[in-house]
């Protein structure tokens, strides 16, 4: 799992094809969001997921918190991985593991200015029931917990990498210019980018940004691995 690259916020088949062509591993589909501002329909997402798998894993990014709904949602879309950004109770994570044991579960750790202790508590309580954590940045102006385009204090993510028994994906404001530095400092198992790869006018993924992001991340992960072996 080390060295994984995810690009999130897929809006249509053409964008999914672009992301695949430029070498990303996983594609994230943001659905059932609090503000109902999805970029595509669930039907379109299901069709794209069917097209891209198994070579590339489609990941649902959602705020759904009920285990039964999560299981049914993943079955409807044909995905085998889900990224949970809502405040999912540990009891629901435990239930989800029981009723969908083969589902790959990523649980968000939303970084604020002063909530490291809270995040450590989530790791301690949830680690047994999830496969990977993902740190992302909280936007105090909007209350958004993801796709904010904002960086957070990487030392917090680095500490979570250090204490977590599960691998960690780093997200939040990553782009082609800063992803190598982020990997070097945080030492995550994976990285994710969304708004940092978009054209500011069209809001579609920019091919050159995606290409450079993947190249820079691959290089940084390789350097990290080489350093660990030295």
Short mmCIF file of C-alpha atoms in Angstrom, two decimals:
data_model
loop_
_atom_site.label_atom_id
_atom_site.label_comp_id
_atom_site.label_asym_id
_atom_site.label_seq_id
_atom_site.Cartn_x
_atom_site.Cartn_y
_atom_site.Cartn_z
CA UNK A 1 0.00 0.00 0.00
CA UNK A 2 2.98 2.33 0.37
CA UNK A 3 3.25 5.02 -2.32
CA UNK A 4 -0.41 5.17 -3.30
CA UNK A 5 -1.73 8.18 -5.24
CA UNK A 6 -5.40 9.14 -5.27
CA UNK A 7 -7.05 11.89 -7.31
CA UNK A 8 -10.46 12.88 -5.99
CA UNK A 9 -13.45 14.78 -7.30
CA UNK A 10 -13.98 12.92 -10.57
CA UNK A 11 -16.76 14.60 -12.55
CA UNK A 12 -17.17 12.46 -15.67
CA UNK A 13 -15.73 9.64 -17.77
CA UNK A 14 -13.37 11.92 -19.69
CA UNK A 15 -11.82 13.16 -16.47
CA UNK A 16 -11.54 9.62 -15.13
CA UNK A 17 -9.72 8.60 -18.31
CA UNK A 18 -7.33 11.56 -17.99
CA UNK A 19 -6.49 10.65 -14.39
CA UNK A 20 -5.88 7.03 -15.30
CA UNK A 21 -3.74 7.96 -18.28
CA UNK A 22 -1.52 10.12 -16.08
CA UNK A 23 -0.84 7.26 -13.68
CA UNK A 24 -2.90 7.77 -10.52
CA UNK A 25 -3.83 4.61 -8.62
CA UNK A 26 -7.23 5.43 -7.12
CA UNK A 27 -10.04 7.71 -8.26
CA UNK A 28 -12.31 9.36 -5.71
CA UNK A 29 -16.01 10.09 -6.27
CA UNK A 30 -17.61 12.59 -3.89
CA UNK A 31 -21.25 11.62 -3.33
CA UNK A 32 -24.01 12.10 -0.73
CA UNK A 33 -22.43 15.27 0.59
CA UNK A 34 -23.95 17.55 3.25
CA UNK A 35 -24.46 20.47 0.84
CA UNK A 36 -25.73 18.22 -1.97
CA UNK A 37 -23.14 19.73 -4.30
CA UNK A 38 -22.05 16.52 -5.99
CA UNK A 39 -20.14 16.82 -9.27
CA UNK A 40 -21.92 13.88 -10.88
CA UNK A 41 -24.86 11.57 -10.37
CA UNK A 42 -24.62 8.24 -8.59
CA UNK A 43 -25.65 6.52 -11.82
CA UNK A 44 -22.80 8.16 -13.74
CA UNK A 45 -20.35 7.33 -10.96
CA UNK A 46 -21.40 3.67 -11.03
CA UNK A 47 -20.84 3.53 -14.80
CA UNK A 48 -17.36 5.03 -14.47
CA UNK A 49 -16.43 2.71 -11.60
CA UNK A 50 -17.46 -0.27 -13.72
CA UNK A 51 -15.22 0.99 -16.52
CA UNK A 52 -12.09 1.69 -14.47
CA UNK A 53 -11.96 -1.33 -12.17
CA UNK A 54 -10.14 -3.55 -11.37
CA UNK A 55 -7.03 -1.77 -12.72
CA UNK A 56 -7.89 1.39 -10.79
CA UNK A 57 -9.87 1.41 -7.60
CA UNK A 58 -12.90 3.66 -7.44
CA UNK A 59 -13.38 5.13 -3.97
CA UNK A 60 -16.61 6.68 -2.73
CA UNK A 61 -16.01 9.83 -0.67
CA UNK A 62 -19.08 10.50 1.46
CA UNK A 63 -20.53 11.81 4.73
CA UNK A 64 -22.89 8.86 5.22
CA UNK A 65 -22.57 7.52 8.78
CA UNK A 66 -24.94 4.53 8.97
CA UNK A 67 -23.29 1.15 8.43
CA UNK A 68 -26.27 -0.40 6.62
CA UNK A 69 -26.54 2.59 4.27
CA UNK A 70 -22.78 2.55 3.62
CA UNK A 71 -22.87 -1.14 2.70
CA UNK A 72 -25.88 -0.72 0.39
CA UNK A 73 -24.40 2.41 -1.19
CA UNK A 74 -21.13 0.66 -2.03
CA UNK A 75 -22.99 -2.30 -3.50
CA UNK A 76 -25.10 0.01 -5.67
CA UNK A 77 -22.01 1.75 -7.03
CA UNK A 78 -19.90 -1.39 -7.38
CA UNK A 79 -17.03 -0.01 -5.29
CA UNK A 80 -14.83 -1.93 -2.89
CA UNK A 81 -13.51 1.10 -0.96
CA UNK A 82 -15.13 4.00 0.86
CA UNK A 83 -13.75 7.17 2.41
CA UNK A 84 -15.84 8.27 5.38
CA UNK A 85 -15.69 12.00 6.09
CA UNK A 86 -18.64 12.18 8.45
CA UNK A 87 -18.60 11.75 12.21
CA UNK A 88 -19.11 7.99 12.12
CA UNK A 89 -19.59 6.46 15.59
CA UNK A 90 -17.21 3.65 16.46
CA UNK A 91 -20.23 1.38 16.86
CA UNK A 92 -21.13 1.93 13.20
CA UNK A 93 -17.53 1.27 12.10
CA UNK A 94 -17.58 -1.96 14.05
CA UNK A 95 -20.91 -2.94 12.52
CA UNK A 96 -19.68 -2.06 9.03
CA UNK A 97 -16.68 -4.35 9.47
CA UNK A 98 -19.03 -7.15 10.50
CA UNK A 99 -21.57 -6.77 7.68
CA UNK A 100 -19.07 -5.81 4.93
CA UNK A 101 -15.76 -7.46 5.91
CA UNK A 102 -14.21 -7.09 2.45
CA UNK A 103 -14.92 -3.37 2.13
CA UNK A 104 -11.78 -1.20 2.34
CA UNK A 105 -12.57 1.60 4.78
CA UNK A 106 -10.75 4.92 5.01
CA UNK A 107 -11.66 7.15 7.97
CA UNK A 108 -11.02 10.88 7.90
CA UNK A 109 -9.03 12.76 10.52
CA UNK A 110 -9.96 16.41 9.97
CA UNK A 111 -7.15 18.65 11.19
CA UNK A 112 -8.06 21.89 12.96
CA UNK A 113 -5.76 24.28 14.78
CA UNK A 114 -5.84 22.61 18.17
CA UNK A 115 -7.42 19.16 17.93
CA UNK A 116 -4.46 16.75 17.92
CA UNK A 117 -5.64 15.09 21.14
CA UNK A 118 -9.08 14.56 19.62
CA UNK A 119 -7.56 13.00 16.49
CA UNK A 120 -5.35 10.69 18.54
CA UNK A 121 -8.46 9.53 20.40
CA UNK A 122 -10.19 8.76 17.10
CA UNK A 123 -7.17 6.74 15.95
CA UNK A 124 -7.13 4.79 19.21
CA UNK A 125 -10.84 4.01 19.08
CA UNK A 126 -11.30 3.41 15.34
CA UNK A 127 -8.08 1.75 14.18
CA UNK A 128 -9.36 -1.78 14.74
CA UNK A 129 -12.27 -1.21 12.38
CA UNK A 130 -10.70 0.72 9.50
CA UNK A 131 -7.98 -0.01 6.93
CA UNK A 132 -6.51 3.46 6.47
CA UNK A 133 -6.86 6.96 7.89
CA UNK A 134 -6.85 10.12 5.79
CA UNK A 135 -5.98 13.54 7.17
CA UNK A 136 -7.67 16.55 5.62
CA UNK A 137 -8.01 20.25 6.40
CA UNK A 138 -10.90 21.94 8.19
CA UNK A 139 -12.07 25.29 6.83
CA UNK A 140 -13.32 27.38 9.79
CA UNK A 141 -14.91 29.91 7.43
CA UNK A 142 -17.24 27.38 5.80
CA UNK A 143 -17.17 24.38 8.13
CA UNK A 144 -16.01 22.17 5.25
CA UNK A 145 -14.07 19.05 6.19
CA UNK A 146 -12.60 18.27 2.78
CA UNK A 147 -11.98 19.67 -0.72
CA UNK A 148 -11.07 22.98 0.94
CA UNK A 149 -7.85 23.55 -0.99
CA UNK A 150 -6.27 24.51 2.33
CA UNK A 151 -3.08 23.19 3.89
CA UNK A 152 -2.86 22.19 7.53
CA UNK A 153 0.05 21.81 9.92
CA UNK A 154 1.91 18.84 8.47
CA UNK A 155 3.55 18.14 11.83
CA UNK A 156 0.12 17.01 13.06
CA UNK A 157 -0.24 14.53 10.21
CA UNK A 158 3.34 13.38 10.80
CA UNK A 159 2.52 12.68 14.45
CA UNK A 160 -0.58 10.73 13.42
CA UNK A 161 1.54 8.69 11.00
CA UNK A 162 3.89 7.95 13.88
CA UNK A 163 1.23 6.76 16.34
CA UNK A 164 -1.30 5.12 14.01
CA UNK A 165 -1.31 1.32 13.63
CA UNK A 166 -2.95 1.85 10.23
CA UNK A 167 -1.46 3.52 7.14
CA UNK A 168 -2.32 7.15 6.55
CA UNK A 169 -3.21 9.07 3.40
CA UNK A 170 -2.31 12.76 3.41
CA UNK A 171 -4.77 15.21 1.86
CA UNK A 172 -5.56 18.89 2.17
CA UNK A 173 -4.21 21.53 -0.19
CA UNK A 174 -1.76 19.25 -1.98
CA UNK A 175 -0.65 20.20 -5.47
CA UNK A 176 2.24 19.47 -7.87
CA UNK A 177 4.46 22.09 -6.22
CA UNK A 178 4.18 20.93 -2.61
CA UNK A 179 3.47 17.20 -2.70
CA UNK A 180 7.16 16.16 -2.60
CA UNK A 181 7.83 18.31 0.45
CA UNK A 182 4.69 16.98 2.10
CA UNK A 183 5.73 13.37 1.58
CA UNK A 184 9.23 14.06 2.89
CA UNK A 185 7.90 15.70 6.06
CA UNK A 186 4.85 13.58 6.85
CA UNK A 187 6.02 10.19 5.49
CA UNK A 188 2.49 9.03 4.62
CA UNK A 189 1.55 5.79 2.91
CA UNK A 190 -0.53 7.67 0.34
CA UNK A 191 -1.45 11.12 -0.93
CA UNK A 192 -4.66 12.61 -2.28
CA UNK A 193 -5.34 15.74 -4.30
CA UNK A 194 -8.52 17.35 -5.57
CA UNK A 195 -8.84 21.11 -6.03
CA UNK A 196 -5.07 21.55 -6.37
CA UNK A 197 -5.20 19.72 -9.70
CA UNK A 198 -8.02 21.71 -11.24
CA UNK A 199 -8.04 24.51 -13.77
CA UNK A 200 -9.32 27.54 -11.83
CA UNK A 201 -11.66 28.57 -14.64
CA UNK A 202 -13.16 25.29 -15.86
CA UNK A 203 -12.87 23.49 -12.48
CA UNK A 204 -11.85 20.39 -14.42
CA UNK A 205 -8.65 18.46 -13.80
CA UNK A 206 -5.70 19.97 -15.65
CA UNK A 207 -3.74 17.22 -17.40
CA UNK A 208 -0.34 18.79 -16.80
CA UNK A 209 -1.10 19.36 -13.13
CA UNK A 210 -2.17 15.75 -12.69
CA UNK A 211 0.91 14.54 -14.58
CA UNK A 212 3.31 16.62 -12.51
CA UNK A 213 1.56 15.70 -9.27
CA UNK A 214 1.93 11.99 -10.00
CA UNK A 215 5.55 12.39 -11.11
CA UNK A 216 6.52 14.41 -8.04
CA UNK A 217 4.73 12.05 -5.68
CA UNK A 218 6.32 8.96 -7.25
CA UNK A 219 9.76 10.56 -6.98
CA UNK A 220 9.24 11.54 -3.35
CA UNK A 221 7.91 8.12 -2.38
CA UNK A 222 10.91 6.49 -4.06
CA UNK A 223 13.31 8.75 -2.17
CA UNK A 224 11.51 7.95 1.07
CA UNK A 225 11.81 4.23 0.44
CA UNK A 226 15.48 4.54 -0.50
CA UNK A 227 16.17 6.47 2.68
CA UNK A 228 14.49 3.84 4.81
CA UNK A 229 16.61 1.10 3.22
CA UNK A 230 19.90 3.00 3.64
#
